[in-house]
Short mmCIF file of C-alpha atoms and ligand atoms in Angstrom, two decimals:
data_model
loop_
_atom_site.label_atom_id
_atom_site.label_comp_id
_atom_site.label_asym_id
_atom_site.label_seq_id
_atom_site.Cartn_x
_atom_site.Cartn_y
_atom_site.Cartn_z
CA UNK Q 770 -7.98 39.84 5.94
CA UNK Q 771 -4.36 40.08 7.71
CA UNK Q 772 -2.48 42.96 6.86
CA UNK Q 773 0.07 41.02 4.56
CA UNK Q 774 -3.26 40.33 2.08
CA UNK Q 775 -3.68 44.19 1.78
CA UNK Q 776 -2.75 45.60 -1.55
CA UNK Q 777 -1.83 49.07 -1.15
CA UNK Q 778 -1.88 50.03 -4.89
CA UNK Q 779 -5.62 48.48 -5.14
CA UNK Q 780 -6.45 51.59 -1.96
CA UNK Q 781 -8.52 54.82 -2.95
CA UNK Q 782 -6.57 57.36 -1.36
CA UNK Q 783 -8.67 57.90 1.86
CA UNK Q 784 -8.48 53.78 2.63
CA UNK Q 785 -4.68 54.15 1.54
CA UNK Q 786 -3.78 57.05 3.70
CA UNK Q 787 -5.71 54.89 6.65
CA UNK Q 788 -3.56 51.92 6.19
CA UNK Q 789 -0.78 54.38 6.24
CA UNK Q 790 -1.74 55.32 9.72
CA UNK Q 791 -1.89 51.95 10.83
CA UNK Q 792 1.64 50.88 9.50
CA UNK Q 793 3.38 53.57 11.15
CA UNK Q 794 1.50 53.24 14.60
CA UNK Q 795 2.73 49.27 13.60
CA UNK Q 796 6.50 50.33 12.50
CA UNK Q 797 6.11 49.41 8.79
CA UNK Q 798 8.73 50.61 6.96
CA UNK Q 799 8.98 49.17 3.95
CA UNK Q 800 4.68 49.69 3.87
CA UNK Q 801 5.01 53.47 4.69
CA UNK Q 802 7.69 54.03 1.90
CA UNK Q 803 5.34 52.34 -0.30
CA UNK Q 804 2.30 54.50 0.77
CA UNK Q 805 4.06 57.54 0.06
CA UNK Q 806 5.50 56.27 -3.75
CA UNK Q 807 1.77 55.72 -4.31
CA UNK Q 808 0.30 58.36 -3.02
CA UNK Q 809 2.75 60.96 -4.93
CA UNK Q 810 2.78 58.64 -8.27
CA UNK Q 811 -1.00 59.95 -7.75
CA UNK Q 812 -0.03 63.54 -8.22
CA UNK Q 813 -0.40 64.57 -4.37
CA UNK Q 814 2.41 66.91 -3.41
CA UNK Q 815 5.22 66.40 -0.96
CA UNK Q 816 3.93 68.36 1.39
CA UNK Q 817 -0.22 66.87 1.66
CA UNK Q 818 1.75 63.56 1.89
CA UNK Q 819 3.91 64.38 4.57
CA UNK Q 820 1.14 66.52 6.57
CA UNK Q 821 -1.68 63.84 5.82
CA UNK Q 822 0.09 60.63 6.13
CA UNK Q 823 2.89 60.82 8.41
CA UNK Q 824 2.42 63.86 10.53
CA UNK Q 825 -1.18 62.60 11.09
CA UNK Q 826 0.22 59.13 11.95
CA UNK Q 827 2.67 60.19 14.68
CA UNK Q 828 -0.35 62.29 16.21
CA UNK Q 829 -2.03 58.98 16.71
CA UNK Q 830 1.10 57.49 17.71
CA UNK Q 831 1.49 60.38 20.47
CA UNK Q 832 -2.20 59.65 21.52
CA UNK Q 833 -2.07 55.72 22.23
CA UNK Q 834 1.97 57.07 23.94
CA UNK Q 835 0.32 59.20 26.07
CA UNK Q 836 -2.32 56.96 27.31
CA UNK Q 837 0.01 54.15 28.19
CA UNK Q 838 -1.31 51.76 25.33
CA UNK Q 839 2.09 51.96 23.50
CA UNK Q 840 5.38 52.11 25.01
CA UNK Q 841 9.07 53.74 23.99
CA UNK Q 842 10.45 50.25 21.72
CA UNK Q 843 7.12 50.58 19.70
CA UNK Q 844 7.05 54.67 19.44
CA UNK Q 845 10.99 54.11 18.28
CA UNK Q 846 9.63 51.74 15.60
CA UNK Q 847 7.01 54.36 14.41
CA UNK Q 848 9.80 56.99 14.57
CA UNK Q 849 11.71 54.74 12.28
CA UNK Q 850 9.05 54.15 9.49
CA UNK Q 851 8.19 58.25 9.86
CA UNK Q 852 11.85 58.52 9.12
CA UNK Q 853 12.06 56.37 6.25
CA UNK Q 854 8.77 57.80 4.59
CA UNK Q 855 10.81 61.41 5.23
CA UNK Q 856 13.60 60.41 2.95
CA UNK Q 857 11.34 59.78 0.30
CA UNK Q 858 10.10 63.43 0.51
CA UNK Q 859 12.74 64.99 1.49
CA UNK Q 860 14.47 65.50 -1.60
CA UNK Q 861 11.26 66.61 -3.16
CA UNK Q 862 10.88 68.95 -0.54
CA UNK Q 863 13.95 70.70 -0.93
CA UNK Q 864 14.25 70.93 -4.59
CA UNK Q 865 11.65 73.69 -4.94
CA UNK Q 866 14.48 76.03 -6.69
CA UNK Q 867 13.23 79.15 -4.57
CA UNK Q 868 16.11 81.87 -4.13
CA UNK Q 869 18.61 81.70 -1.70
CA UNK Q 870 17.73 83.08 1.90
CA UNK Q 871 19.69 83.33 4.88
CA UNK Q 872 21.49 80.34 7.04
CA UNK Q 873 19.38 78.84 10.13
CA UNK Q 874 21.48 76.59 13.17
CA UNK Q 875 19.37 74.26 14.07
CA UNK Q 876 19.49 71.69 16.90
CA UNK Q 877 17.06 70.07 19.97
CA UNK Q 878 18.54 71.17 23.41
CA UNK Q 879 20.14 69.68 25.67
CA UNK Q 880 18.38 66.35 27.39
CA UNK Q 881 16.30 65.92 24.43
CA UNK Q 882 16.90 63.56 21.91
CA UNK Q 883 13.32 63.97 19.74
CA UNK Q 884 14.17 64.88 16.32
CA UNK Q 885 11.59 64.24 13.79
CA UNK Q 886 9.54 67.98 14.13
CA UNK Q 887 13.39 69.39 13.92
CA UNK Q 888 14.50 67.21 10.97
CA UNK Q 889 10.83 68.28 9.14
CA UNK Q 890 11.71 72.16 10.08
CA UNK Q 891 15.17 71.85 8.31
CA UNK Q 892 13.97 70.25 5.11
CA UNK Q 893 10.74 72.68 4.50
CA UNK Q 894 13.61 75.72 5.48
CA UNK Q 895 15.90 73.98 2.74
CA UNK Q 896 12.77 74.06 0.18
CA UNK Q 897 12.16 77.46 0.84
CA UNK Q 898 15.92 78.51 0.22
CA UNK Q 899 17.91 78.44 3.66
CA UNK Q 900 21.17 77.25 4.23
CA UNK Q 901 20.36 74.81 7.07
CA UNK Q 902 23.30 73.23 9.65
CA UNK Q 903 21.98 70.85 11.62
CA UNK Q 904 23.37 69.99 14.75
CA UNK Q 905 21.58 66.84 15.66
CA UNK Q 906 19.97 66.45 19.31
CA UNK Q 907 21.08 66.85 22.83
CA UNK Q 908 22.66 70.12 22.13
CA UNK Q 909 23.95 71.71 25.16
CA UNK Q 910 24.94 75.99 24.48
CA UNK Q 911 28.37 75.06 24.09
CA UNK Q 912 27.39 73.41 20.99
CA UNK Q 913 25.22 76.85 19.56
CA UNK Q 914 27.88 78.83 20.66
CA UNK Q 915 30.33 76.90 18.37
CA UNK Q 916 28.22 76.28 15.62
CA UNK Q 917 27.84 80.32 15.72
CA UNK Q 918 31.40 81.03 15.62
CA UNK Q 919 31.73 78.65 13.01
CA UNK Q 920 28.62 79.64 10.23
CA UNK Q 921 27.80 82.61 10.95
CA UNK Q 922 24.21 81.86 10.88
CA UNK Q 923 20.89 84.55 10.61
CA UNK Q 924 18.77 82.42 12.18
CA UNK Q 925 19.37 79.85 15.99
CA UNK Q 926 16.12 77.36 15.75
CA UNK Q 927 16.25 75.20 19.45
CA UNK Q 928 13.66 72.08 19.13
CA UNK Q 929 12.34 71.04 22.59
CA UNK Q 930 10.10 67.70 22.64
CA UNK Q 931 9.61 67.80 26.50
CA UNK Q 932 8.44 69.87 29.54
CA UNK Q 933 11.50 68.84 31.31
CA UNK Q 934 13.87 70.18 28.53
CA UNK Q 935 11.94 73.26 27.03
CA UNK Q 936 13.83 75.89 30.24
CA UNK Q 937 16.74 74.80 28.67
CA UNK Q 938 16.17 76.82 25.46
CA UNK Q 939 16.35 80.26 27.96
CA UNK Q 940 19.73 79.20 29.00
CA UNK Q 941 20.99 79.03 25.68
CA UNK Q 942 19.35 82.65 24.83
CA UNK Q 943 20.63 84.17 28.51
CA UNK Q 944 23.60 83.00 27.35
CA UNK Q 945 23.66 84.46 23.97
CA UNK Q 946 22.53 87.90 26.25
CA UNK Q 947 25.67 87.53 28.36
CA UNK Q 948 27.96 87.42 25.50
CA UNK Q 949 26.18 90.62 24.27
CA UNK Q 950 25.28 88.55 20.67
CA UNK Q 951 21.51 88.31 21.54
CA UNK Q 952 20.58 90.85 19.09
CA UNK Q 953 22.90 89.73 16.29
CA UNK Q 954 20.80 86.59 15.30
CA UNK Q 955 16.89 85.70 14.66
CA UNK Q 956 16.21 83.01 17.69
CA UNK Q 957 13.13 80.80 16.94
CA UNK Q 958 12.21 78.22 19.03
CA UNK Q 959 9.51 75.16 18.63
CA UNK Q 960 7.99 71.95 20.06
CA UNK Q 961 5.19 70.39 20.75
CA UNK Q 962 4.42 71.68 24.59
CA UNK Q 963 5.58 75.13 23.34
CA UNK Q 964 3.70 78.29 22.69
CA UNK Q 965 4.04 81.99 22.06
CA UNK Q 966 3.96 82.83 25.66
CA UNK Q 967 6.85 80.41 26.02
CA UNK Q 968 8.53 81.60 23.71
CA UNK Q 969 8.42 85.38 24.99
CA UNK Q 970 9.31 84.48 28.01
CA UNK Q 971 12.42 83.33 27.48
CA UNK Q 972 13.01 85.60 25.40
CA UNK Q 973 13.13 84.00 21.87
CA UNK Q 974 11.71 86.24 18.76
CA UNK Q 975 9.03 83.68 17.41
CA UNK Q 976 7.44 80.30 18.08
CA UNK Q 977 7.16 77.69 14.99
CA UNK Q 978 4.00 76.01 15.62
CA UNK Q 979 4.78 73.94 12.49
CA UNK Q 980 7.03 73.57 10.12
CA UNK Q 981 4.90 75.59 7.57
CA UNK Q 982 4.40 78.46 9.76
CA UNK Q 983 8.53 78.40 11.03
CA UNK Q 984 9.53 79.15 7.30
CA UNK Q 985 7.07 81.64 6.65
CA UNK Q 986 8.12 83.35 10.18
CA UNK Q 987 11.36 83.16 9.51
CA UNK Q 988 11.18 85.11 6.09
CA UNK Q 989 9.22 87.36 7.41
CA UNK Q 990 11.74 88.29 10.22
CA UNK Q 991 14.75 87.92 8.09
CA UNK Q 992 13.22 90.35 5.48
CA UNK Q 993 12.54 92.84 8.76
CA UNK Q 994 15.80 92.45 9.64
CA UNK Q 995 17.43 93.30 6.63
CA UNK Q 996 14.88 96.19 6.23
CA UNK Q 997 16.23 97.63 9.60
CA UNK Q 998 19.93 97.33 8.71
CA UNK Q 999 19.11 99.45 5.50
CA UNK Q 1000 17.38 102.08 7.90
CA UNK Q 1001 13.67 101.51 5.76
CO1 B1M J 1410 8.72 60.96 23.27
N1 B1M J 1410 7.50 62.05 24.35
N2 B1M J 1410 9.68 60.46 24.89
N3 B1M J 1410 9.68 59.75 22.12
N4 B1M J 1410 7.44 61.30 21.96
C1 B1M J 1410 6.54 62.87 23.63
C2 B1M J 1410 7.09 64.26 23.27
C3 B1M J 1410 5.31 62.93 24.62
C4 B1M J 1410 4.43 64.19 24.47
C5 B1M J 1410 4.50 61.64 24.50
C6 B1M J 1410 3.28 61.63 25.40
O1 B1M J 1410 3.39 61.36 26.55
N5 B1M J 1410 2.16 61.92 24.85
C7 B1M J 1410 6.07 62.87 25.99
C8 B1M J 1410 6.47 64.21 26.60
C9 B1M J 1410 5.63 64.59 27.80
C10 B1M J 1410 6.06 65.86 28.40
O2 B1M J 1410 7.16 66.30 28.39
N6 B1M J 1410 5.09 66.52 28.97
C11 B1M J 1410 7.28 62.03 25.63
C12 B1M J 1410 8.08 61.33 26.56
C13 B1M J 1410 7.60 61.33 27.99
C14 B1M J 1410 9.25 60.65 26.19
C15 B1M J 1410 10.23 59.89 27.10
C16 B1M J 1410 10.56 60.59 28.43
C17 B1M J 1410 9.63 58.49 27.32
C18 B1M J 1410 10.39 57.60 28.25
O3 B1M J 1410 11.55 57.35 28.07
N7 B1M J 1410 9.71 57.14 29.24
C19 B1M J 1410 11.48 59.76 26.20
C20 B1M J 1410 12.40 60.99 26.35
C21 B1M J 1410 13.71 60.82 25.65
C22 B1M J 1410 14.51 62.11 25.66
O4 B1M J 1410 14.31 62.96 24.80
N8 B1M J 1410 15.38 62.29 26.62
C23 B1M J 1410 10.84 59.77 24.85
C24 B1M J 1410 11.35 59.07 23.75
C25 B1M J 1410 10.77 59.03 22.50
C26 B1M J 1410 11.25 58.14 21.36
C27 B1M J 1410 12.76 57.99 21.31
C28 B1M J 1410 10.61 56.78 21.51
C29 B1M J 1410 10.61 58.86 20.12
C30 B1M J 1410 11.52 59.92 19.47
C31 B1M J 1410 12.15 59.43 18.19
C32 B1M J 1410 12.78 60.57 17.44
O5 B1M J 1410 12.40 61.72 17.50
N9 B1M J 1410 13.80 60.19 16.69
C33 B1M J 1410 9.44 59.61 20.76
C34 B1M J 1410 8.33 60.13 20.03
C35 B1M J 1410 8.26 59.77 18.56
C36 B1M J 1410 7.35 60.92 20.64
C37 B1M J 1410 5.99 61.42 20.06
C38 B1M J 1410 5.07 60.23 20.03
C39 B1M J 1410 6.03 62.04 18.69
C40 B1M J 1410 6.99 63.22 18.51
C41 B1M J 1410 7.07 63.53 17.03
O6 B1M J 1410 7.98 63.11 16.34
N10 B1M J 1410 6.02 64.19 16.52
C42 B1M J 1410 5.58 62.53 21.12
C43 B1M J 1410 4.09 62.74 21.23
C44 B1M J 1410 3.64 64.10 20.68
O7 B1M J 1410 4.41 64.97 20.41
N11 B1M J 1410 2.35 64.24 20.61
C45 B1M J 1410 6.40 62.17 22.28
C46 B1M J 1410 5.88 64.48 15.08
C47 B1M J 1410 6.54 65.81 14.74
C48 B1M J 1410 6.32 66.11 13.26
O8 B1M J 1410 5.93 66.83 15.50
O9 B1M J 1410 7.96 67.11 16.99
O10 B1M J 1410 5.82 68.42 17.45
P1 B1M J 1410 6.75 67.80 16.50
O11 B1M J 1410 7.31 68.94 15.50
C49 B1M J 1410 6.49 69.88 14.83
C50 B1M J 1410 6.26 71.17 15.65
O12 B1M J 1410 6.31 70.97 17.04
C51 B1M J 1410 7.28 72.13 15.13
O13 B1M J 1410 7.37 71.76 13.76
C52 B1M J 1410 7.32 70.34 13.65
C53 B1M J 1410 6.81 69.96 12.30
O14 B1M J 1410 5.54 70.47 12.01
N12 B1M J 1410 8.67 72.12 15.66
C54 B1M J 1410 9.49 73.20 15.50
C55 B1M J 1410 9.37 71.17 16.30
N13 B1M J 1410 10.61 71.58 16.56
C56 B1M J 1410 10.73 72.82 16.07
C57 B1M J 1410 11.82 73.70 16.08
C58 B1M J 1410 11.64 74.95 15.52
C59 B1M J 1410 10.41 75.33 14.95
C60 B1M J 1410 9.32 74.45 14.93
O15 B1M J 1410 12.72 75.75 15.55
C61 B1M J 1410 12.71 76.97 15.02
#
């Protein structure tokens, strides 16, 4: 049967979260918003949708990248249908009510211009009760710096996609050292070819390996912080 014939609705979810793969690796948009409207008119949360349909899709996306099977006008057509099945959740995923925590900058460095992980990271931070700026992609440290001066944020979170741009993420910290305003903020950094070695190398104070862990982290520091400033 061609892919038109398929009734999403008539799925189980297993078969419907399959064919949810396979219109994202095919830049479905209109298919992948549908998916999701099912799947959470079925009573699965934001959050299983988003980890089981789309995440999961874009890994298989990266795979078939990787290996030369797909190329960048495809992968941007993925991106797209991720983006639109995002919207959907995203409003679900940042009405969760939870009391107000501190305010994270947020951007991908300079060179970069991946932004799906970073978008995901600000929504689950605005669920969990941060104030989130975002400042888009391609961010050289001009752009931190002035977004610093500006909102007086807690928390700097740098997004790097790619081996070529993750270095940049120390020059933005150096330069934060240089200033002498290294200590006055929470820097997290994350991205797929990161890790915690990374990230202690150039000096950040965690590594998000997802967007799950980044919000828990970054309560978890804030709380330390404020812990320290009251001298307990
Ligand atoms: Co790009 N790309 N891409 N790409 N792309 C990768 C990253 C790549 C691994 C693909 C591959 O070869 N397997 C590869 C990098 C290889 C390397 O550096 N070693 C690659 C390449 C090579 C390129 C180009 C150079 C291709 C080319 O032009 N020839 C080019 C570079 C453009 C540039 O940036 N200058 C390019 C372009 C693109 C598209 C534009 C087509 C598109 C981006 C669209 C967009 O973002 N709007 C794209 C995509 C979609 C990908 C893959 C397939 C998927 C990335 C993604 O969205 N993942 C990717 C393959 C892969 O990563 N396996 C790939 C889903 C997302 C939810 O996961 O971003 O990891 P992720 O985010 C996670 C965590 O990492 C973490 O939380 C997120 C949510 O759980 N996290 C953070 C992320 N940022 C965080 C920040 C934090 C905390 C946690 O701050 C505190």
């Amino acid at each position: 049967m061609a892919d038109d014939d398929i009734i999403l609705a008539n799925l189980d979810d297993a078969a419907l979260v399959e064919q949810m793969h396979q219109d994202l690796y095919d830049g479905l948009k209109d298919e992948v918003v549908e998916g999701v409207n099912i799947l959470l008119a079925r009573g699965w949360t934001p959050y299983k949708t988003l980890t089981e349909s789309l995440v999961e899709g874009m890994r298989i996306v990266g795979i078939d990248f990787r290996d030369g099977i797909l190329f960048v006008p495809e992968v941007l057509l993925a991106a797209n249908a991720m983006k639109a099945g995002m919207a959907v959740l995203r409003p679900l995923l940042i009405a969760s009510g939870a009391p107000r925590q501190g305010r994270i900058v947020i951007g991908t460095v300079k060179g970069d211009i991946h932004d799906i992980g970073k978008n995901l990271v600000g929504m689950m931070m605005e669920g969990a009760g941060f104030e989130v700026i975002d400042l888009g992609i391609n961010n050289g440290v001009e752009k931190y710096l002035a977004a610093i001066e500006e909102h007086k944020p807690d928390i700097i979170g740098m997004s790097a996609l790619l081996t070529t741009t993750m270095p940049y993420m120390k020059v933005v910290i150096d330069t934060l050292k240089e200033k002498g305003m290294r200590d006055d903020f929470i820097v997290m950094v994350g991205g797929a070819p990161l890790n915690e070695d990374f990230a202690k190398a150039v000096g950040a104070d965690a590594y998000g390996r997802d967007a799950a862990v980044t919000v828990e982290l970054a309560k978890d520091l804030l709380m330390r912080k404020h812990n320290q400033r009251m001298g307990t």
